[in-house]
Structures are given as structure tokens and as C-alpha cells.
Amino acid sequence: MGGQKFAPYFKIFLPLIVPKEGRKRSERSLAAGTLAEICQAMKSSIVPFSDTMYQIFMQGVKDNSDEVVSNSVFGVGVLLESSGSALVGKYRRYLTFSQRS
């Protein structure tokens, strides 16, 4: 199951999988990586969640764990690719941020 068929379920469990501060590094990394893989599988069906997912991944990019950062950077890349024009306005911010890291 992927794409449009998965979207209603994703909406339900997204709040449960979001990486949270105070969680172990491994849990934050797993959450960021899982969300990135979901974005990749959903392709353009992720668009309704694009803004939320972008904020989640950008928070992960600021994490103090290289593993979480790596998964979050992958997630942002997949999200930008899958979202098409929905996130075009955020490209510059992400590129500027990633050059500083």
C-alpha cells in the first residue's frame, strides 16, 4: 500500500511517529528515517503533508546527532523531490541552511 491509499492512515499515525525531544538518539533517528522512507513511497501523495513534514525534517537537521541529521537531510531531499512545486518557496531556505551545516 502506498501513495493515495496510504494517506488516510498516515494522517492518523503521523503524530505518533514524529521525533520528539527528550527521546533517545536511536528513536529520533528511526523516526526521521521512517518518515523519509514513507515520503519516498508516497511520492506526490505526500503533498497535503508537505509543510508539516518540512518542519519535522528541518527540526531534525538541527539535531545534535549526526545520525538524526543524516536521516533528516535525506527526508528533506525526498520530500522536496516528491512535493513538486508545493515546496518551491522553501528551496532557497534549505539550500542556504545546508551550506552552513
Tab-separated table of N, CA and C in Angstrom:
chain	number	residue	atom	x	y	z
A	1	MET	N	0.860	-1.170	0.000
A	1	MET	CA	0.000	0.000	0.000
A	1	MET	C	0.899	1.223	0.000
A	2	GLY	N	0.590	2.147	-0.839
A	2	GLY	CA	1.369	3.365	-0.884
A	2	GLY	C	0.546	4.486	-1.473
A	3	GLY	N	1.166	5.601	-1.586
A	3	GLY	CA	0.537	6.738	-2.232
A	3	GLY	C	-0.792	7.141	-1.641
A	4	GLN	N	-1.734	7.378	-2.515
A	4	GLN	CA	-3.041	7.902	-2.132
A	4	GLN	C	-3.775	6.977	-1.162
A	5	LYS	N	-3.641	5.675	-1.302
A	5	LYS	CA	-4.331	4.729	-0.420
A	5	LYS	C	-3.807	4.795	1.009
A	6	PHE	N	-2.542	5.163	1.150
A	6	PHE	CA	-1.918	5.199	2.466
A	6	PHE	C	-2.159	6.515	3.197
A	7	ALA	N	-2.470	7.574	2.476
A	7	ALA	CA	-2.593	8.915	3.059
A	7	ALA	C	-3.534	8.988	4.263
A	8	PRO	N	-4.729	8.396	4.239
A	8	PRO	CA	-5.606	8.499	5.415
A	8	PRO	C	-4.996	7.863	6.671
A	9	TYR	N	-4.243	6.789	6.486
A	9	TYR	CA	-3.605	6.127	7.620
A	9	TYR	C	-2.411	6.943	8.124
A	10	PHE	N	-1.706	7.536	7.182
A	10	PHE	CA	-0.558	8.360	7.543
A	10	PHE	C	-0.994	9.526	8.415
A	11	LYS	N	-2.114	10.124	8.068
A	11	LYS	CA	-2.640	11.254	8.841
A	11	LYS	C	-2.892	10.852	10.299
A	12	ILE	N	-3.319	9.619	10.496
A	12	ILE	CA	-3.627	9.142	11.844
A	12	ILE	C	-2.364	8.894	12.666
A	13	PHE	N	-1.379	8.237	12.055
A	13	PHE	CA	-0.228	7.862	12.880
A	13	PHE	C	0.952	8.834	12.807
A	14	LEU	N	0.899	9.850	11.953
A	14	LEU	CA	1.992	10.826	11.882
A	14	LEU	C	2.329	11.422	13.252
A	15	PRO	N	1.342	11.878	14.023
A	15	PRO	CA	1.688	12.453	15.334
A	15	PRO	C	2.375	11.464	16.282
A	16	LEU	N	2.157	10.190	16.059
A	16	LEU	CA	2.744	9.178	16.934
A	16	LEU	C	4.202	8.884	16.604
A	17	ILE	N	4.613	9.165	15.366
A	17	ILE	CA	5.965	8.804	14.930
A	17	ILE	C	6.912	9.996	14.867
A	18	VAL	N	6.397	11.197	14.990
A	18	VAL	CA	7.234	12.397	14.918
A	18	VAL	C	8.342	12.315	15.958
A	19	PRO	N	9.601	12.566	15.534
A	19	PRO	CA	10.712	12.548	16.505
A	19	PRO	C	10.507	13.629	17.568
A	20	LYS	N	10.621	13.250	18.809
A	20	LYS	CA	10.381	14.200	19.902
A	20	LYS	C	11.650	14.423	20.704
A	21	GLU	N	11.808	15.663	21.150
A	21	GLU	CA	12.947	15.977	22.023
A	21	GLU	C	12.828	15.147	23.290
A	22	GLY	N	13.954	14.806	23.839
A	22	GLY	CA	13.967	14.014	25.056
A	22	GLY	C	13.991	12.516	24.788
A	23	ARG	N	13.716	12.132	23.551
A	23	ARG	CA	13.782	10.714	23.191
A	23	ARG	C	15.231	10.340	22.925
A	24	LYS	N	15.523	9.055	22.987
A	24	LYS	CA	16.867	8.576	22.700
A	24	LYS	C	17.242	8.885	21.256
A	25	ARG	N	18.529	9.024	21.028
A	25	ARG	CA	19.043	9.285	19.683
A	25	ARG	C	18.526	8.251	18.696
A	26	SER	N	18.577	6.986	19.099
A	26	SER	CA	18.149	5.916	18.197
A	26	SER	C	16.671	6.038	17.835
A	27	GLU	N	15.837	6.485	18.763
A	27	GLU	CA	14.413	6.654	18.487
A	27	GLU	C	14.172	7.831	17.542
A	28	ARG	N	14.910	8.931	17.758
A	28	ARG	CA	14.773	10.092	16.872
A	28	ARG	C	15.248	9.760	15.466
A	29	SER	N	16.344	9.013	15.383
A	29	SER	CA	16.891	8.615	14.094
A	29	SER	C	15.927	7.688	13.351
A	30	LEU	N	15.384	6.721	14.074
A	30	LEU	CA	14.426	5.801	13.484
A	30	LEU	C	13.198	6.539	12.974
A	31	ALA	N	12.699	7.476	13.756
A	31	ALA	CA	11.520	8.239	13.347
A	31	ALA	C	11.807	9.056	12.086
A	32	ALA	N	12.938	9.751	12.053
A	32	ALA	CA	13.285	10.567	10.886
A	32	ALA	C	13.476	9.688	9.650
A	33	GLY	N	14.151	8.569	9.817
A	33	GLY	CA	14.373	7.665	8.695
A	33	GLY	C	13.088	7.036	8.193
A	34	THR	N	12.223	6.659	9.108
A	34	THR	CA	10.939	6.065	8.730
A	34	THR	C	10.085	7.072	7.977
A	35	LEU	N	10.038	8.297	8.475
A	35	LEU	CA	9.259	9.337	7.787
A	35	LEU	C	9.828	9.620	6.397
A	36	ALA	N	11.135	9.594	6.272
A	36	ALA	CA	11.758	9.808	4.957
A	36	ALA	C	11.363	8.697	3.985
A	37	GLU	N	11.395	7.460	4.460
A	37	GLU	CA	11.013	6.325	3.614
A	37	GLU	C	9.538	6.404	3.220
A	38	ILE	N	8.696	6.835	4.141
A	38	ILE	CA	7.271	6.994	3.837
A	38	ILE	C	7.081	8.059	2.769
A	39	CYS	N	7.787	9.178	2.902
A	39	CYS	CA	7.706	10.238	1.884
A	39	CYS	C	8.093	9.688	0.517
A	40	GLN	N	9.138	8.909	0.491
A	40	GLN	CA	9.616	8.346	-0.763
A	40	GLN	C	8.558	7.411	-1.367
A	41	ALA	N	7.926	6.611	-0.546
A	41	ALA	CA	6.918	5.666	-1.032
A	41	ALA	C	5.621	6.360	-1.449
A	42	MET	N	5.264	7.429	-0.761
A	42	MET	CA	4.009	8.118	-1.068
A	42	MET	C	4.099	8.988	-2.317
A	43	LYS	N	5.307	9.352	-2.693
A	43	LYS	CA	5.519	10.210	-3.869
A	43	LYS	C	4.660	11.464	-3.763
A	44	SER	N	3.961	11.831	-4.812
A	44	SER	CA	3.210	13.092	-4.820
A	44	SER	C	2.030	13.103	-3.845
A	45	SER	N	1.653	11.957	-3.309
A	45	SER	CA	0.562	11.908	-2.326
A	45	SER	C	0.971	12.528	-0.994
A	46	ILE	N	2.244	12.852	-0.845
A	46	ILE	CA	2.726	13.483	0.383
A	46	ILE	C	2.414	14.981	0.407
A	47	VAL	N	2.028	15.540	-0.740
A	47	VAL	CA	1.820	16.991	-0.855
A	47	VAL	C	0.930	17.571	0.251
A	48	PRO	N	-0.195	16.960	0.613
A	48	PRO	CA	-1.006	17.554	1.687
A	48	PRO	C	-0.267	17.653	3.033
A	49	PHE	N	0.779	16.895	3.183
A	49	PHE	CA	1.548	16.876	4.431
A	49	PHE	C	2.881	17.617	4.299
A	50	SER	N	3.122	18.220	3.152
A	50	SER	CA	4.436	18.794	2.840
A	50	SER	C	4.927	19.804	3.867
A	51	ASP	N	4.092	20.753	4.232
A	51	ASP	CA	4.535	21.780	5.181
A	51	ASP	C	4.881	21.175	6.541
A	52	THR	N	4.036	20.283	7.013
A	52	THR	CA	4.292	19.619	8.299
A	52	THR	C	5.576	18.806	8.249
A	53	MET	N	5.719	18.025	7.196
A	53	MET	CA	6.907	17.182	7.061
A	53	MET	C	8.168	18.027	6.927
A	54	TYR	N	8.076	19.123	6.201
A	54	TYR	CA	9.235	20.003	6.050
A	54	TYR	C	9.689	20.510	7.422
A	55	GLN	N	8.744	20.931	8.243
A	55	GLN	CA	9.091	21.429	9.580
A	55	GLN	C	9.719	20.324	10.430
A	56	ILE	N	9.180	19.124	10.340
A	56	ILE	CA	9.722	17.997	11.105
A	56	ILE	C	11.167	17.718	10.691
A	57	PHE	N	11.399	17.637	9.382
A	57	PHE	CA	12.742	17.328	8.899
A	57	PHE	C	13.728	18.459	9.196
A	58	MET	N	13.287	19.699	9.067
A	58	MET	CA	14.195	20.819	9.347
A	58	MET	C	14.565	20.861	10.826
A	59	GLN	N	13.654	20.442	11.681
A	59	GLN	CA	13.993	20.337	13.110
A	59	GLN	C	15.047	19.253	13.305
A	60	GLY	N	14.904	18.150	12.583
A	60	GLY	CA	15.879	17.060	12.671
A	60	GLY	C	17.251	17.437	12.150
A	61	VAL	N	17.277	18.314	11.157
A	61	VAL	CA	18.555	18.772	10.600
A	61	VAL	C	19.355	19.532	11.655
A	62	LYS	N	18.681	20.085	12.654
A	62	LYS	CA	19.340	20.845	13.723
A	62	LYS	C	19.722	19.964	14.922
A	63	ASP	N	19.402	18.682	14.870
A	63	ASP	CA	19.665	17.767	15.985
A	63	ASP	C	21.168	17.667	16.256
A	64	ASN	N	21.524	17.289	17.471
A	64	ASN	CA	22.946	17.158	17.816
A	64	ASN	C	23.518	15.795	17.441
A	65	SER	N	22.698	14.913	16.905
A	65	SER	CA	23.147	13.583	16.489
A	65	SER	C	23.342	13.556	14.969
A	66	ASP	N	24.528	13.145	14.533
A	66	ASP	CA	24.796	13.051	13.098
A	66	ASP	C	23.840	12.076	12.402
A	67	GLU	N	23.459	11.046	13.095
A	67	GLU	CA	22.553	10.045	12.529
A	67	GLU	C	21.163	10.640	12.262
A	68	VAL	N	20.667	11.418	13.206
A	68	VAL	CA	19.368	12.074	13.041
A	68	VAL	C	19.462	13.112	11.924
A	69	VAL	N	20.537	13.870	11.916
A	69	VAL	CA	20.741	14.879	10.871
A	69	VAL	C	20.775	14.216	9.504
A	70	SER	N	21.514	13.136	9.376
A	70	SER	CA	21.621	12.432	8.093
A	70	SER	C	20.258	11.959	7.598
A	71	ASN	N	19.479	11.334	8.466
A	71	ASN	CA	18.151	10.867	8.080
A	71	ASN	C	17.219	12.022	7.745
A	72	SER	N	17.367	13.123	8.457
A	72	SER	CA	16.528	14.291	8.211
A	72	SER	C	16.883	14.969	6.891
A	73	VAL	N	18.164	15.052	6.584
A	73	VAL	CA	18.594	15.630	5.307
A	73	VAL	C	18.066	14.773	4.159
A	74	PHE	N	18.172	13.468	4.293
A	74	PHE	CA	17.599	12.562	3.291
A	74	PHE	C	16.100	12.817	3.167
A	75	GLY	N	15.431	12.957	4.297
A	75	GLY	CA	13.988	13.215	4.299
A	75	GLY	C	13.617	14.495	3.589
A	76	VAL	N	14.358	15.553	3.839
A	76	VAL	CA	14.070	16.825	3.158
A	76	VAL	C	14.254	16.662	1.656
A	77	GLY	N	15.313	15.983	1.248
A	77	GLY	CA	15.557	15.779	-0.177
A	77	GLY	C	14.437	15.007	-0.846
A	78	VAL	N	14.014	13.924	-0.215
A	78	VAL	CA	12.917	13.120	-0.757
A	78	VAL	C	11.623	13.929	-0.773
A	79	LEU	N	11.397	14.673	0.290
A	79	LEU	CA	10.186	15.489	0.373
A	79	LEU	C	10.155	16.550	-0.721
A	80	LEU	N	11.269	17.244	-0.917
A	80	LEU	CA	11.325	18.261	-1.977
A	80	LEU	C	11.101	17.628	-3.343
A	81	GLU	N	11.678	16.471	-3.551
A	81	GLU	CA	11.500	15.767	-4.827
A	81	GLU	C	10.040	15.339	-5.021
A	82	SER	N	9.435	14.794	-3.981
A	82	SER	CA	8.076	14.258	-4.082
A	82	SER	C	7.004	15.338	-4.109
A	83	SER	N	7.301	16.491	-3.532
A	83	SER	CA	6.288	17.543	-3.407
A	83	SER	C	6.156	18.418	-4.635
A	84	GLY	N	7.037	18.240	-5.590
A	84	GLY	CA	6.939	19.046	-6.808
A	84	GLY	C	6.994	20.530	-6.495
A	85	SER	N	6.047	21.265	-7.010
A	85	SER	CA	6.056	22.724	-6.840
A	85	SER	C	5.515	23.178	-5.485
A	86	ALA	N	4.971	22.259	-4.692
A	86	ALA	CA	4.365	22.638	-3.408
A	86	ALA	C	5.356	23.292	-2.448
A	87	LEU	N	6.627	22.947	-2.532
A	87	LEU	CA	7.626	23.488	-1.607
A	87	LEU	C	8.694	24.328	-2.298
A	88	VAL	N	8.443	24.749	-3.516
A	88	VAL	CA	9.444	25.527	-4.258
A	88	VAL	C	9.916	26.734	-3.448
A	89	GLY	N	9.035	27.362	-2.731
A	89	GLY	CA	9.396	28.527	-1.933
A	89	GLY	C	10.366	28.228	-0.802
A	90	LYS	N	10.521	26.984	-0.458
A	90	LYS	CA	11.409	26.613	0.644
A	90	LYS	C	12.784	26.149	0.164
A	91	TYR	N	12.992	25.998	-1.122
A	91	TYR	CA	14.271	25.517	-1.656
A	91	TYR	C	15.431	26.400	-1.198
A	92	ARG	N	15.280	27.690	-1.361
A	92	ARG	CA	16.376	28.613	-1.024
A	92	ARG	C	16.735	28.510	0.447
A	93	ARG	N	15.719	28.465	1.311
A	93	ARG	CA	15.986	28.367	2.751
A	93	ARG	C	16.758	27.096	3.061
A	94	TYR	N	16.337	25.986	2.472
A	94	TYR	CA	17.009	24.717	2.734
A	94	TYR	C	18.439	24.726	2.203
A	95	LEU	N	18.621	25.217	1.002
A	95	LEU	CA	19.974	25.242	0.414
A	95	LEU	C	20.897	26.143	1.220
A	96	THR	N	20.394	27.279	1.658
A	96	THR	CA	21.183	28.189	2.486
A	96	THR	C	21.546	27.523	3.805
A	97	PHE	N	20.560	26.874	4.423
A	97	PHE	CA	20.798	26.196	5.692
A	97	PHE	C	21.789	25.058	5.537
A	98	SER	N	21.642	24.266	4.487
A	98	SER	CA	22.508	23.107	4.319
A	98	SER	C	23.953	23.501	4.002
A	99	GLN	N	24.153	24.656	3.422
A	99	GLN	CA	25.511	25.103	3.140
A	99	GLN	C	26.230	25.518	4.420
A	100	ARG	N	25.487	25.965	5.416
A	100	ARG	CA	26.074	26.372	6.687
A	100	ARG	C	26.425	25.171	7.550
A	101	SER	N	25.759	24.065	7.341
A	101	SER	CA	25.967	22.879	8.185
A	101	SER	C	27.249	22.176	7.848
